[in-house]
Amino acid sequence: LDQPTQGMDIFDTFFLVEYLRQWAARGRIVILTMQPPTYEIFTMVSKVILLSCGRLVYFGKRREMLPYFTLIDYPCPAYKNPSDYYMDLVTLDDLSPEAMLESSQRVEHLSAVYHSRREPLSDPGPPGIM
């Protein structure tokens, strides 16, 4: 779903995300994009994917996101909403050429670090005969 909560107040957003969580608990896969959600909504999500300029910066469990970024020297500041902080971290800053260069280098670095740390995919072997 592409930004299904856009324009919703916090209560409607909560009920929609809770409904989608229950739907996922019954074996469905739910993928949605959101503007940085409130902390309460963020804690309802089980997995997070952060992309920037088509580069994968993080994919994993929400609970492992803060420890991961702390491990690679990008800890979320105290009292800051993690979804806001990490969205800012992976957003290109076009206010000046220097800011654009710094933010694009940061995104490249974050992507390279993520790819160097993630577990390689296992080979599923040849396709089976039905």
XYZ file of N, CA and C in Angstrom:
390
model
N 0.840 -1.163 0.000
C 0.000 0.000 0.000
C 0.891 1.233 0.000
N 0.593 2.191 -0.839
C 1.407 3.393 -0.937
C 0.790 4.498 -0.085
N 1.402 4.753 1.039
C 0.996 5.788 1.990
C -0.501 5.755 2.318
N -0.983 4.630 2.802
C -2.418 4.532 3.106
C -2.854 5.439 4.255
N -1.902 5.911 5.059
C -2.258 6.742 6.207
C -2.170 8.241 5.909
N -1.820 8.584 4.688
C -1.687 9.999 4.345
C -3.017 10.723 4.551
N -2.969 11.815 5.285
C -4.166 12.591 5.543
C -4.987 12.103 6.725
N -4.591 10.998 7.325
C -5.332 10.460 8.471
C -4.824 11.070 9.773
N -5.712 11.154 10.753
C -5.256 11.575 12.075
C -4.645 10.357 12.777
N -4.071 10.577 13.937
C -3.355 9.518 14.643
C -4.259 8.349 15.016
N -5.506 8.622 15.356
C -6.414 7.539 15.750
C -6.764 6.645 14.570
N -7.079 7.243 13.427
C -7.379 6.445 12.236
C -6.141 5.674 11.782
N -4.987 6.320 11.867
C -3.741 5.652 11.501
C -3.505 4.442 12.393
N -3.716 4.616 13.694
C -3.541 3.510 14.627
C -4.446 2.338 14.265
N -5.719 2.608 14.015
C -6.659 1.523 13.707
C -6.322 0.840 12.384
N -5.888 1.609 11.383
C -5.511 0.999 10.109
C -4.279 0.117 10.281
N -3.254 0.624 10.955
C -2.033 -0.162 11.142
C -2.316 -1.399 11.998
N -3.149 -1.268 13.000
C -3.515 -2.431 13.820
C -4.269 -3.464 12.982
N -5.160 -3.017 12.123
C -5.884 -3.938 11.229
C -4.897 -4.663 10.309
N -3.951 -3.927 9.746
C -2.960 -4.546 8.865
C -2.069 -5.520 9.626
N -1.748 -5.201 10.883
C -0.973 -6.134 11.725
C -1.738 -7.439 11.931
N -3.023 -7.334 12.219
C -3.837 -8.530 12.422
C -3.943 -9.332 11.129
N -4.039 -8.636 10.028
C -4.095 -9.301 8.727
C -2.791 -10.055 8.480
N -1.665 -9.413 8.800
C -0.355 -10.050 8.627
C -0.201 -11.244 9.566
N -0.780 -11.157 10.760
C -0.680 -12.262 11.724
C -1.386 -13.509 11.217
N -2.291 -13.351 10.261
C -2.991 -14.497 9.679
C -2.268 -15.036 8.445
N -1.007 -14.642 8.266
C -0.199 -15.204 7.190
C -0.094 -14.354 5.940
N -0.672 -13.187 5.941
C -0.579 -12.298 4.780
C 0.695 -11.472 4.866
N 1.208 -11.104 3.727
C 2.344 -10.192 3.677
C 1.793 -8.799 3.406
N 2.151 -7.863 4.262
C 1.684 -6.490 4.131
C 2.907 -5.604 3.932
N 2.920 -4.875 2.847
C 3.995 -3.924 2.565
C 3.344 -2.565 2.389
N 3.843 -1.590 3.136
C 3.284 -0.255 2.988
C 4.374 0.786 3.134
N 4.173 1.913 2.480
C 5.071 3.045 2.633
C 4.378 4.050 3.532
N 5.183 4.725 4.337
C 4.638 5.731 5.254
C 5.625 6.876 5.364
N 5.083 8.062 5.542
C 5.928 9.161 5.974
C 6.397 8.775 7.364
N 7.445 9.382 7.880
C 7.872 8.937 9.206
C 6.689 8.936 10.189
N 6.358 7.759 10.698
C 5.218 7.663 11.616
C 5.589 8.137 13.015
N 4.577 8.325 13.832
C 4.835 8.622 15.235
C 5.546 7.420 15.852
N 6.137 7.636 17.013
C 6.832 6.549 17.686
C 5.885 5.394 17.985
N 4.663 5.710 18.408
C 3.694 4.664 18.744
C 3.349 3.803 17.531
N 3.175 4.427 16.389
C 2.887 3.681 15.158
C 4.122 2.903 14.720
N 5.287 3.522 14.839
C 6.541 2.866 14.464
C 6.731 1.563 15.234
N 6.373 1.545 16.523
C 6.557 0.332 17.322
C 5.597 -0.784 16.928
N 4.593 -0.481 16.131
C 3.638 -1.496 15.683
C 4.145 -2.266 14.463
N 5.197 -1.782 13.842
C 5.732 -2.375 12.615
C 6.750 -3.447 12.989
N 6.714 -4.575 12.300
C 7.634 -5.657 12.633
C 8.955 -5.571 11.866
N 8.915 -5.166 10.619
C 10.139 -5.047 9.820
C 10.157 -3.702 9.109
N 11.377 -3.237 8.872
C 11.586 -1.927 8.250
C 12.554 -2.078 7.095
N 12.284 -1.351 6.036
C 13.236 -1.252 4.939
C 13.498 0.231 4.702
N 14.760 0.599 4.664
C 15.155 1.968 4.361
C 15.881 1.962 3.024
N 15.341 2.710 2.094
C 15.942 2.864 0.773
C 16.265 4.331 0.567
N 17.346 4.593 -0.126
C 17.673 5.958 -0.505
C 18.304 5.920 -1.882
N 17.705 6.625 -2.802
C 18.206 6.669 -4.182
C 18.359 5.268 -4.768
N 17.434 4.385 -4.428
C 17.473 3.022 -4.924
C 18.461 2.126 -4.204
N 19.139 2.659 -3.209
C 20.119 1.871 -2.460
C 19.502 1.370 -1.164
N 19.737 0.112 -0.877
C 19.257 -0.491 0.358
C 20.194 -0.086 1.486
N 19.629 0.564 2.496
C 20.408 1.041 3.632
C 20.147 0.178 4.865
N 18.931 -0.351 4.973
C 18.601 -1.245 6.081
C 17.373 -2.054 5.704
N 17.411 -3.326 6.051
C 16.240 -4.175 5.977
C 16.342 -5.175 7.115
N 15.355 -5.148 7.976
C 15.377 -6.084 9.087
C 14.285 -5.783 10.087
N 14.381 -6.442 11.206
C 13.391 -6.261 12.254
C 13.503 -4.854 12.835
N 12.346 -4.282 13.124
C 12.332 -2.944 13.714
C 13.094 -2.931 15.038
N 12.944 -3.976 15.834
C 13.618 -4.043 17.132
C 15.130 -4.081 17.008
N 15.639 -4.507 15.870
C 17.085 -4.590 15.669
C 17.655 -3.350 14.992
N 16.796 -2.443 14.601
C 17.223 -1.264 13.841
C 18.098 -0.323 14.677
N 17.660 0.032 15.867
C 18.439 0.942 16.702
C 19.783 0.335 17.105
N 19.818 -0.933 17.559
C 21.130 -1.519 17.868
C 22.048 -1.587 16.643
N 21.470 -1.877 15.468
C 22.285 -1.937 14.249
C 22.928 -0.578 13.969
N 22.129 0.475 13.960
C 22.676 1.798 13.647
C 23.622 2.290 14.742
N 23.404 1.900 15.981
C 24.341 2.237 17.049
C 25.669 1.537 16.806
N 25.612 0.280 16.400
C 26.814 -0.503 16.118
C 27.658 0.122 15.009
N 27.006 0.738 14.021
C 27.758 1.333 12.906
C 27.959 2.844 13.107
N 27.846 3.286 14.356
C 28.149 4.672 14.766
C 27.138 5.720 14.297
N 25.869 5.319 14.206
C 24.780 6.257 13.930
C 23.660 6.044 14.951
N 23.973 6.242 16.242
C 22.937 6.018 17.248
C 21.844 7.083 17.173
N 20.643 6.680 17.465
C 19.525 7.617 17.504
C 19.642 8.439 18.789
N 19.611 9.763 18.674
C 19.706 10.588 19.885
C 18.544 10.320 20.848
N 18.811 10.513 22.126
C 17.772 10.337 23.138
C 16.612 11.277 22.859
N 15.422 10.799 23.097
C 14.174 11.567 22.953
C 13.847 11.928 21.504
N 14.491 11.291 20.555
C 14.214 11.536 19.139
C 13.438 10.342 18.597
N 12.427 10.602 17.781
C 11.678 9.528 17.134
C 12.612 8.822 16.148
N 12.878 7.530 16.326
C 13.798 6.826 15.426
C 13.385 6.906 13.954
N 12.091 6.851 13.673
C 11.687 6.905 12.268
C 12.028 8.270 11.663
N 11.876 9.353 12.416
C 12.279 10.677 11.922
C 13.791 10.753 11.732
N 14.521 10.289 12.733
C 15.979 10.387 12.696
C 16.568 9.615 11.510
N 16.129 8.376 11.328
C 16.719 7.568 10.265
C 16.231 7.984 8.878
N 15.032 8.541 8.781
C 14.606 9.105 7.492
C 15.473 10.311 7.143
N 15.748 11.157 8.124
C 16.645 12.298 7.887
C 18.033 11.818 7.482
N 18.480 10.756 8.109
C 19.820 10.223 7.843
C 19.982 9.758 6.398
N 18.922 9.220 5.800
C 19.030 8.668 4.449
C 18.441 9.590 3.370
N 18.074 10.811 3.760
C 17.523 11.769 2.803
C 18.630 12.656 2.271
N 18.650 12.852 0.951
C 19.640 13.744 0.361
C 19.266 15.189 0.653
N 20.258 15.968 1.038
C 20.074 17.369 1.418
C 20.507 18.247 0.248
N 19.528 18.877 -0.420
C 19.856 19.683 -1.594
C 19.896 21.188 -1.304
N 20.115 21.557 -0.044
C 20.167 22.978 0.307
C 21.423 23.667 -0.210
N 22.483 22.893 -0.383
C 23.727 23.452 -0.926
C 24.511 22.315 -1.571
N 25.447 22.652 -2.459
C 26.270 21.585 -3.059
C 27.047 20.787 -2.004
N 27.518 21.468 -0.964
C 28.270 20.785 0.088
C 27.373 19.815 0.866
N 26.162 20.275 1.170
C 25.222 19.414 1.891
C 24.821 18.212 1.041
N 24.642 18.422 -0.258
C 24.303 17.320 -1.161
C 25.441 16.315 -1.220
N 26.666 16.805 -1.306
C 27.815 15.908 -1.350
C 27.917 15.110 -0.052
N 27.791 15.789 1.078
C 27.891 15.108 2.368
C 26.792 14.061 2.541
N 25.563 14.412 2.211
C 24.460 13.460 2.399
C 24.550 12.299 1.415
N 24.972 12.550 0.184
C 25.081 11.439 -0.772
C 26.227 10.501 -0.386
N 27.316 11.052 0.141
C 28.404 10.194 0.620
C 27.957 9.368 1.825
N 27.150 9.969 2.697
C 26.632 9.249 3.864
C 25.749 8.084 3.415
N 24.877 8.336 2.434
C 23.998 7.270 1.934
C 24.823 6.155 1.301
N 25.821 6.513 0.506
C 26.690 5.493 -0.094
C 27.381 4.674 0.986
N 27.870 5.362 2.020
C 28.545 4.669 3.117
C 27.581 3.726 3.850
N 26.401 4.217 4.191
C 25.423 3.390 4.894
C 25.037 2.163 4.079
N 24.875 2.356 2.783
C 24.524 1.226 1.914
C 25.666 0.219 1.845
N 26.888 0.713 1.698
C 28.047 -0.188 1.628
C 28.206 -0.964 2.928
N 28.034 -0.294 4.056
C 28.147 -0.972 5.350
C 27.062 -2.032 5.478
N 25.835 -1.683 5.110
C 24.748 -2.658 5.208
C 25.056 -3.886 4.349
N 25.477 -3.676 3.123
C 25.750 -4.806 2.222
C 26.932 -5.646 2.708
N 27.902 -5.031 3.368
C 29.048 -5.799 3.864
C 28.691 -6.620 5.103
N 27.644 -6.218 5.836
C 27.277 -6.887 7.080
C 26.149 -7.899 6.931
N 25.341 -7.761 5.902
C 24.184 -8.652 5.808
C 24.625 -10.062 5.442
N 23.808 -10.983 5.849
C 24.112 -12.387 5.574
C 23.840 -12.682 4.105
N 24.729 -13.423 3.466
C 24.475 -13.760 2.057
C 23.248 -14.658 1.931
N 22.573 -14.517 0.818
C 21.412 -15.364 0.556
C 21.880 -16.781 0.254
N 21.153 -17.737 0.760
C 21.524 -19.128 0.488
C 21.025 -19.519 -0.884
N 21.720 -20.454 -1.514
C 21.328 -20.944 -2.834
C 20.194 -21.950 -2.642
N 19.021 -21.660 -3.220
C 17.904 -22.588 -3.030
C 18.053 -23.881 -3.819
N 19.047 -23.962 -4.692
C 19.216 -25.160 -5.504
C 18.347 -25.109 -6.740
N 18.401 -26.160 -7.531
C 17.603 -26.160 -8.759
C 16.115 -26.230 -8.457
N 15.316 -25.668 -9.353
C 13.864 -25.725 -9.125
C 13.381 -27.168 -9.156
N 12.406 -27.441 -8.298
C 11.842 -28.790 -8.219
C 10.835 -29.033 -9.335
N 10.598 -30.288 -9.595
C 9.613 -30.669 -10.606
C 8.268 -30.819 -9.922
N 7.268 -30.180 -10.471
C 5.934 -30.223 -9.872
C 5.226 -31.491 -10.231
